[in-house]
Short mmCIF file of N, CA, C and O in Angstrom, two decimals:
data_model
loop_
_atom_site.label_atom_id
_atom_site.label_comp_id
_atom_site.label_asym_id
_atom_site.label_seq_id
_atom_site.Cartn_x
_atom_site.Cartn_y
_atom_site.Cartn_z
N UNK A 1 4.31 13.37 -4.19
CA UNK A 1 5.25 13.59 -3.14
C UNK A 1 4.51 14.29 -2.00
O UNK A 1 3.59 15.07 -2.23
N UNK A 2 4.96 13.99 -0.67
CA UNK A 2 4.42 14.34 0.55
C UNK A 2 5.33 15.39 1.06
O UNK A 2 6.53 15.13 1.02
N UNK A 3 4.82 16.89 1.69
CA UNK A 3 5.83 17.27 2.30
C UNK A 3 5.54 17.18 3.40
O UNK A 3 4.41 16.71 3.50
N UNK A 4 6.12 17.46 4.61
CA UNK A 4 5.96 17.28 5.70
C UNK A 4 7.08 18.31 6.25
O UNK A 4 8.24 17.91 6.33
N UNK A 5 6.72 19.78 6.68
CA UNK A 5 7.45 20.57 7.40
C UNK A 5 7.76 20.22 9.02
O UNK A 5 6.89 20.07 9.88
N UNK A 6 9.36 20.13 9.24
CA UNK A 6 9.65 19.65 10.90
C UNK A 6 9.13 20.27 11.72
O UNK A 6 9.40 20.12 12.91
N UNK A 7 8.11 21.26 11.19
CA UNK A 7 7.19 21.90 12.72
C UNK A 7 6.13 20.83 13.20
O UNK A 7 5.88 20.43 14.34
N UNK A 8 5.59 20.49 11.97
CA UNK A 8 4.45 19.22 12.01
C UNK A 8 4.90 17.78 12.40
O UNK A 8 4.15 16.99 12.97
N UNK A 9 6.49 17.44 11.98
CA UNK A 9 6.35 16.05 12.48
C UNK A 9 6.33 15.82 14.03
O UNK A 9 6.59 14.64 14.29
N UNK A 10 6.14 16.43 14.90
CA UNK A 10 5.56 16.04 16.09
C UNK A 10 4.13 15.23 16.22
O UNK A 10 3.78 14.55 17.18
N UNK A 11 3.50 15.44 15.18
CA UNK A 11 2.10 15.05 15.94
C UNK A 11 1.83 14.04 14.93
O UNK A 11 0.62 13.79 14.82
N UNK A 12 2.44 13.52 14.33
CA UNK A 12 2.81 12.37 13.39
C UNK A 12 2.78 10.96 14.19
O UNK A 12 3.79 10.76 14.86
N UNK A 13 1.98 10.16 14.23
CA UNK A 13 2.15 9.19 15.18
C UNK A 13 2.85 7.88 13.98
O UNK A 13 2.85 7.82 12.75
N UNK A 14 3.31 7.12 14.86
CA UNK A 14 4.42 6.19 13.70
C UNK A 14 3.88 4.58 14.55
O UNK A 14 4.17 4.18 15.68
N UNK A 15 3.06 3.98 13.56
CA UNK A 15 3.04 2.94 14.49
C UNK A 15 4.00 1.77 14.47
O UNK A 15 4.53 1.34 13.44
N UNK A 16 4.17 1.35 15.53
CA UNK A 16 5.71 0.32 15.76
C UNK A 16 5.11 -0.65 15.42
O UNK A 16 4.23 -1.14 16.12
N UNK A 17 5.59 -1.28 13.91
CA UNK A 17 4.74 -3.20 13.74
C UNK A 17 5.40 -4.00 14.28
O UNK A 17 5.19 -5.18 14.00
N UNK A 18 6.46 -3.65 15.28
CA UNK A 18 7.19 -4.67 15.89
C UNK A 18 6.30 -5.21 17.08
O UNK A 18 6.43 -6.29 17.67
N UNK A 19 5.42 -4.26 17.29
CA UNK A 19 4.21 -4.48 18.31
C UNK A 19 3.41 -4.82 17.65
O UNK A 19 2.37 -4.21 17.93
N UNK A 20 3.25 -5.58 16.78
CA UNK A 20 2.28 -6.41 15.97
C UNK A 20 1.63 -8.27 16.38
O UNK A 20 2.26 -9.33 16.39
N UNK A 21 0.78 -8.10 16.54
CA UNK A 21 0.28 -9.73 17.02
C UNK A 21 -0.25 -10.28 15.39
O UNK A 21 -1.44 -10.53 15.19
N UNK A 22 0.71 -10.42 14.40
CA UNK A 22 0.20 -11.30 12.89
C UNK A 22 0.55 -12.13 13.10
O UNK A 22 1.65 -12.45 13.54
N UNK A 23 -0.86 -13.07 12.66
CA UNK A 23 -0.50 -14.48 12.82
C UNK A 23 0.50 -14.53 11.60
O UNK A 23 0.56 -13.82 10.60
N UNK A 24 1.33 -15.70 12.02
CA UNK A 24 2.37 -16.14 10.44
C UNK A 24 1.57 -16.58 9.25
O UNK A 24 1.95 -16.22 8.14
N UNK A 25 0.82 -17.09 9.35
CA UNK A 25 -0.20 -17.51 7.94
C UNK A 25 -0.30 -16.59 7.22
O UNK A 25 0.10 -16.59 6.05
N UNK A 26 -1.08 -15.26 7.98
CA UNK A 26 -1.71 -14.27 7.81
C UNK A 26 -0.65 -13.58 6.69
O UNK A 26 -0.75 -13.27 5.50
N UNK A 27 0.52 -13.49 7.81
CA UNK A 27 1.50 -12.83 7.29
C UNK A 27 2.33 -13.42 5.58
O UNK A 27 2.75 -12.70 4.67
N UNK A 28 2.32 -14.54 5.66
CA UNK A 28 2.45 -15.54 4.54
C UNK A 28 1.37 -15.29 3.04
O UNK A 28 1.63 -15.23 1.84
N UNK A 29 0.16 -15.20 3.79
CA UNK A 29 -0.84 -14.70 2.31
C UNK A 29 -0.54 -13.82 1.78
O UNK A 29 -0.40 -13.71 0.57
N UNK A 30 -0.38 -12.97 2.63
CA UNK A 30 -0.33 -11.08 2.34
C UNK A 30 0.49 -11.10 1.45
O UNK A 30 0.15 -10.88 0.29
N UNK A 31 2.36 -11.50 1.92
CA UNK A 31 3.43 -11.75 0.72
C UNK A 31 2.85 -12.43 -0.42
O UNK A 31 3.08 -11.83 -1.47
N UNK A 32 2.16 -13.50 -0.54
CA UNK A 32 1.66 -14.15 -1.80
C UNK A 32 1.08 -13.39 -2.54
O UNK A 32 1.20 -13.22 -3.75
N UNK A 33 0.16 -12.70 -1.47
CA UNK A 33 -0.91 -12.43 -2.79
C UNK A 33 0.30 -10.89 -3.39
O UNK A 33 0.15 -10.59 -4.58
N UNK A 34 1.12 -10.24 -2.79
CA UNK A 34 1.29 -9.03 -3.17
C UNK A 34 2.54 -9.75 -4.55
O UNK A 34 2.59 -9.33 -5.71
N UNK A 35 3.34 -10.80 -4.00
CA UNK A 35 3.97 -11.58 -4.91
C UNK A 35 3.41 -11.67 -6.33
O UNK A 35 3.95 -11.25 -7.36
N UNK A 36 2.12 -12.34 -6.18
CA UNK A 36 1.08 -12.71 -7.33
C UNK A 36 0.92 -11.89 -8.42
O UNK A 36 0.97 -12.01 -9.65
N UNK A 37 0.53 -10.36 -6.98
CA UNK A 37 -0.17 -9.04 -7.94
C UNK A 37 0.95 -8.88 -8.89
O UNK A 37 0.84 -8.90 -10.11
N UNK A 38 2.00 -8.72 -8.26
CA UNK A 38 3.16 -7.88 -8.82
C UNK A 38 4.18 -8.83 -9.96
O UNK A 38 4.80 -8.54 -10.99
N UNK A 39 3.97 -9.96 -9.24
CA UNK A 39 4.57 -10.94 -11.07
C UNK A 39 3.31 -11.46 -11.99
O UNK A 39 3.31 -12.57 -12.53
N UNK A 40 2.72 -10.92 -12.05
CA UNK A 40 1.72 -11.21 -13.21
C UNK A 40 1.45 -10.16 -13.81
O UNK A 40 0.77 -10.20 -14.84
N UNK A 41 1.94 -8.97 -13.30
CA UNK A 41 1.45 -7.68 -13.78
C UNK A 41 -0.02 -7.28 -13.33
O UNK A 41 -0.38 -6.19 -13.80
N UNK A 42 -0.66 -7.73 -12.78
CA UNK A 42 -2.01 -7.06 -11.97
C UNK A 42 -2.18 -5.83 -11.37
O UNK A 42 -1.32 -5.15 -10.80
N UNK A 43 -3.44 -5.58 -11.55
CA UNK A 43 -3.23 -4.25 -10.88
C UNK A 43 -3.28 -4.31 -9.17
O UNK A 43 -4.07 -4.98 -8.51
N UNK A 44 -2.12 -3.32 -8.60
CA UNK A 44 -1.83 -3.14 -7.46
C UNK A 44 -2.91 -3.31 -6.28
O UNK A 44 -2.74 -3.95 -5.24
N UNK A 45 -4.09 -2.57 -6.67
CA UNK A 45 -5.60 -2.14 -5.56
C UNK A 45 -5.70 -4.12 -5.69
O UNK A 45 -6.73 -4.32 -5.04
N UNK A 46 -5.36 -5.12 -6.01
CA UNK A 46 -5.77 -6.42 -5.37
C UNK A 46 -5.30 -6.52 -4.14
O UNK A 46 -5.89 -6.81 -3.09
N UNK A 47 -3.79 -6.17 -4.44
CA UNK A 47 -3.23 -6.71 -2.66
C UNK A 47 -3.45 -5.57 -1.85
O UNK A 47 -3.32 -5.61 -0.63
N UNK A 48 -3.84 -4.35 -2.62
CA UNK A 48 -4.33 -3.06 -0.99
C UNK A 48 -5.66 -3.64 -0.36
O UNK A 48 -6.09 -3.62 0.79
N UNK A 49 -6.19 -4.23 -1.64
CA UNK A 49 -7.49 -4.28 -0.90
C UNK A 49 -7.87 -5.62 -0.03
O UNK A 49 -8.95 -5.63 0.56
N UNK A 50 -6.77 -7.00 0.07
CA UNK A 50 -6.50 -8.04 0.73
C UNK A 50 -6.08 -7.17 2.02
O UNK A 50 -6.79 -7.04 3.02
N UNK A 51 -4.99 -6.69 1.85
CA UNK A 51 -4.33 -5.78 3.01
C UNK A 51 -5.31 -5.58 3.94
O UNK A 51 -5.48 -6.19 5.00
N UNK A 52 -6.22 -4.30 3.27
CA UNK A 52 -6.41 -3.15 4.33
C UNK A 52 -8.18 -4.52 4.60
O UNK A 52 -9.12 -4.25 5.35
N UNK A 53 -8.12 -5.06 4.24
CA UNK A 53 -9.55 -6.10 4.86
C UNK A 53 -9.08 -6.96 6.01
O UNK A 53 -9.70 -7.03 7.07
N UNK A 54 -7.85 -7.68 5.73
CA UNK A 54 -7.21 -8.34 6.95
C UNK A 54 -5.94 -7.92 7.42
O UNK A 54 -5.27 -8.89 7.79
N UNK A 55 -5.36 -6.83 7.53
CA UNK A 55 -4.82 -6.08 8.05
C UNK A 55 -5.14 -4.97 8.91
O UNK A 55 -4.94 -4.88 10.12
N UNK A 56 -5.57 -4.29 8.26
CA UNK A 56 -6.04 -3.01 8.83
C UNK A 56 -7.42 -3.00 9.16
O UNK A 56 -7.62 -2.15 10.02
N UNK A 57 -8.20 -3.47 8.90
CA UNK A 57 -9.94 -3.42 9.41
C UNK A 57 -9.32 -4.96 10.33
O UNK A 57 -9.11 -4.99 11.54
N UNK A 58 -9.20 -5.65 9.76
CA UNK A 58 -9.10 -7.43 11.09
C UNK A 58 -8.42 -7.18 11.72
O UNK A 58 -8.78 -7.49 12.85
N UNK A 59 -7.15 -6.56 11.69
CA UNK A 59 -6.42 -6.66 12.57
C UNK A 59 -6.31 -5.77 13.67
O UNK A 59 -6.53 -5.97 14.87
N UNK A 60 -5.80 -4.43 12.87
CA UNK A 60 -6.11 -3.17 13.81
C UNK A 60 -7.18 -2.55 13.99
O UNK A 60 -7.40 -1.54 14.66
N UNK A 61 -8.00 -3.34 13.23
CA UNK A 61 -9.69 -2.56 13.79
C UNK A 61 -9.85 -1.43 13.10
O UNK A 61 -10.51 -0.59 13.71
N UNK A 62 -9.47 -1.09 12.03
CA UNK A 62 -9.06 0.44 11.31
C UNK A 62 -10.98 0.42 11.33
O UNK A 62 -11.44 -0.62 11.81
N UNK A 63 -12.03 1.48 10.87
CA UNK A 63 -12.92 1.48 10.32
C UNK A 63 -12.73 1.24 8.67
O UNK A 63 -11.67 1.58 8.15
N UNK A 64 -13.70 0.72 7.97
CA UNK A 64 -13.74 0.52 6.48
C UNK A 64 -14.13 1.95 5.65
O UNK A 64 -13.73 2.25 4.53
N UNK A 65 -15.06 2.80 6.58
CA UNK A 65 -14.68 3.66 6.03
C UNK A 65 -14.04 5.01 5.86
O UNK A 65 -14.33 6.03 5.24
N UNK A 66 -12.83 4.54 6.86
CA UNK A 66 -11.96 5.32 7.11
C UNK A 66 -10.93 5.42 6.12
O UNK A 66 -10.39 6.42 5.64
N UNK A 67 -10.64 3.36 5.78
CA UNK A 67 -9.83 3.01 5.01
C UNK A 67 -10.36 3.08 3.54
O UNK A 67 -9.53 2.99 2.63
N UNK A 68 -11.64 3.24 3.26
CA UNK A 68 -11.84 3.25 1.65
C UNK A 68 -10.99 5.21 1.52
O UNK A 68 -10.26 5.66 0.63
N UNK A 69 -11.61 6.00 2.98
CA UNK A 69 -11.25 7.35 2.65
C UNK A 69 -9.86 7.70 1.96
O UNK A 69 -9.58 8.18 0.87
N UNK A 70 -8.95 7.17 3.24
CA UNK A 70 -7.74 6.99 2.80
C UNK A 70 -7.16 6.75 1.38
O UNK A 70 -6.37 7.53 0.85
N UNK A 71 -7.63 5.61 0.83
CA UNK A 71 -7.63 4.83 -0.51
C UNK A 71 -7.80 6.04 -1.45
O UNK A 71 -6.91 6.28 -2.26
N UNK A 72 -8.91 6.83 -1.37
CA UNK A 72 -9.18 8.05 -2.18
C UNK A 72 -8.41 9.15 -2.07
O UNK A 72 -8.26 9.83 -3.08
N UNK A 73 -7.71 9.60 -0.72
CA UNK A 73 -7.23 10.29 -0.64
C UNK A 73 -5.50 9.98 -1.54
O UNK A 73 -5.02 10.75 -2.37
N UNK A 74 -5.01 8.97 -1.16
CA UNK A 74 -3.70 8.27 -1.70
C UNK A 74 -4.12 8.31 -3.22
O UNK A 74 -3.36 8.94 -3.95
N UNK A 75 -4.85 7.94 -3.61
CA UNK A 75 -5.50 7.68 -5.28
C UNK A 75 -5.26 9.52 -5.85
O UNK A 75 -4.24 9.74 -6.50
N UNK A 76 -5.92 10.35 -5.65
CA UNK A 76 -5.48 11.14 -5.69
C UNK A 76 -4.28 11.86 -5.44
O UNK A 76 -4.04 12.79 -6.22
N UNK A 77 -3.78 11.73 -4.87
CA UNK A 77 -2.31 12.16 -4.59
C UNK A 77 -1.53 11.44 -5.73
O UNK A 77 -0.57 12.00 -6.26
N UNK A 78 -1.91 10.28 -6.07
CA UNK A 78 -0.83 9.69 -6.73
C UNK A 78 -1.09 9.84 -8.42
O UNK A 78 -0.28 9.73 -9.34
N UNK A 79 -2.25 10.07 -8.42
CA UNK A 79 -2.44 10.48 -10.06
C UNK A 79 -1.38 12.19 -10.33
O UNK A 79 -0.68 12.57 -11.28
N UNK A 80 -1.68 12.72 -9.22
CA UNK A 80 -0.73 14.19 -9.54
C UNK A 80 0.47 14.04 -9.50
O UNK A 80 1.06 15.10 -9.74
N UNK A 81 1.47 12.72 -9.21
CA UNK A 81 2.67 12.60 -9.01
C UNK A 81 3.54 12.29 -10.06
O UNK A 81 3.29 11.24 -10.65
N UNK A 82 4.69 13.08 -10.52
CA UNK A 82 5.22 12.97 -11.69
C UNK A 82 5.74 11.47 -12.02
O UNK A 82 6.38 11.30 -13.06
N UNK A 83 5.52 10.59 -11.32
CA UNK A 83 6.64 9.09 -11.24
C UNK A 83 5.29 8.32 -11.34
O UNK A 83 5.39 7.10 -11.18
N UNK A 84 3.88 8.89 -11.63
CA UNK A 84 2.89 7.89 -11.20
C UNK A 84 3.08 7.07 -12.66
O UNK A 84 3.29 5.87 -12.49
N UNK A 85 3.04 7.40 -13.71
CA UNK A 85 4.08 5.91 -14.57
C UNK A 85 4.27 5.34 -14.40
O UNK A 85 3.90 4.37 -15.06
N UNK A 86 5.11 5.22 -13.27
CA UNK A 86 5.81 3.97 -13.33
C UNK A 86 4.90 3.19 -11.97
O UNK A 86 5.62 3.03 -10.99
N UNK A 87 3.55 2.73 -11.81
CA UNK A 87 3.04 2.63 -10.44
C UNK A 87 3.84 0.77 -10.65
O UNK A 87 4.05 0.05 -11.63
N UNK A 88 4.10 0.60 -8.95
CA UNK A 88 4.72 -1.24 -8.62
C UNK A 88 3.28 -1.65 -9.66
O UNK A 88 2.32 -0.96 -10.01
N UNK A 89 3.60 -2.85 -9.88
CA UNK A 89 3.09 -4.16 -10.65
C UNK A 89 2.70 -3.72 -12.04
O UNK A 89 2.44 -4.59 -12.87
N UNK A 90 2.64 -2.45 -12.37
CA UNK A 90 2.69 -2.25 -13.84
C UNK A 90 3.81 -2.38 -14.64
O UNK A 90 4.93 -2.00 -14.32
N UNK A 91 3.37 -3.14 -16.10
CA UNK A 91 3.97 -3.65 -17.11
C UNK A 91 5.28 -4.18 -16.70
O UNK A 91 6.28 -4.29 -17.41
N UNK A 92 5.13 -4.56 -15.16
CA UNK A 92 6.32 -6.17 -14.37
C UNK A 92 6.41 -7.11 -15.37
O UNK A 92 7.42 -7.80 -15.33
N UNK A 93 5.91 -7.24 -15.94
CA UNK A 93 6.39 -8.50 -17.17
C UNK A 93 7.54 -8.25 -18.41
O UNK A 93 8.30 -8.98 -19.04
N UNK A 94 7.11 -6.28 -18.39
CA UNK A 94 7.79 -6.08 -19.99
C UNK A 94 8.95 -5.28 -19.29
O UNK A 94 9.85 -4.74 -19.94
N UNK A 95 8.92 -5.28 -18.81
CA UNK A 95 10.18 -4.17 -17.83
C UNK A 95 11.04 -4.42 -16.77
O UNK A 95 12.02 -3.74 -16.46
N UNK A 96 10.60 -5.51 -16.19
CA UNK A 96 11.30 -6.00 -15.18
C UNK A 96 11.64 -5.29 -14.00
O UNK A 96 12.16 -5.91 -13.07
N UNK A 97 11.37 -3.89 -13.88
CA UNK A 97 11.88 -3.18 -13.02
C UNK A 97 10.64 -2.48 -12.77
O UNK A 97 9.72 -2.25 -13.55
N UNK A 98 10.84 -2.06 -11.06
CA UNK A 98 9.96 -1.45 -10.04
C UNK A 98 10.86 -0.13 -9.48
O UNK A 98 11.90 0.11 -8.86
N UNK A 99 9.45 0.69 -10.29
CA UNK A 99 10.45 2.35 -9.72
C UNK A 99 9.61 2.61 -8.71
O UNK A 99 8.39 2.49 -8.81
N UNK A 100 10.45 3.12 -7.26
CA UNK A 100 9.72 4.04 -5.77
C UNK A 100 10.68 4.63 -6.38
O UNK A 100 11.73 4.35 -6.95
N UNK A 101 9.73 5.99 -6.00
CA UNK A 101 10.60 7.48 -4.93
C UNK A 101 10.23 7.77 -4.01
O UNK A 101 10.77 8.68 -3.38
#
């Protein structure tokens, strides 16, 4: 879990994907492949790592190793999280159900 005290969300920048130039194809794989990951039971890091290669480095130009940082930083965070059990596309086959909090 993230906290975020309302003194800090000022400097929080939120980017608008409605201002997004994705091509539809593009946009079409991305759903597949995350489709794929997640009904076969695969592990999740396939479609982050489709993502953040033609998304975020192709598209928005992110640096790669800004985005592997990130990746580590989220990876960590999420092993300390009491719900990390239940992470999307795990045991999707025997459970049927996808827990967020």
């Amino acid at each position: 879990m993230l906290e975020i005290l309302p003194k800090k969300v000022g400097n929080i920048h939120v980017l608008n994907t409605g201002l997004l130039n994705i091509n539809p194809e593009l946009k079409r794989n991305v759903i597949s492949i995350i489709d794929g990951v997640v009904r076969n039971g695969r592990n999740i890091d396939e479609a982050l790592d489709y993502i953040d290669a033609k998304i975020l480095v192709g598209v928005l130009r992110f640096d790669k190793d800004t985005c592997r940082a990130c990746r580590r930083i989220w990876k960590d965070i999420e092993s300390k999280a009491p719900w990390q059990r239940h992470k999307i596309g795990s045991d999707y086959n025997d459970q049927h159900k996808i827990y967020l909090d």
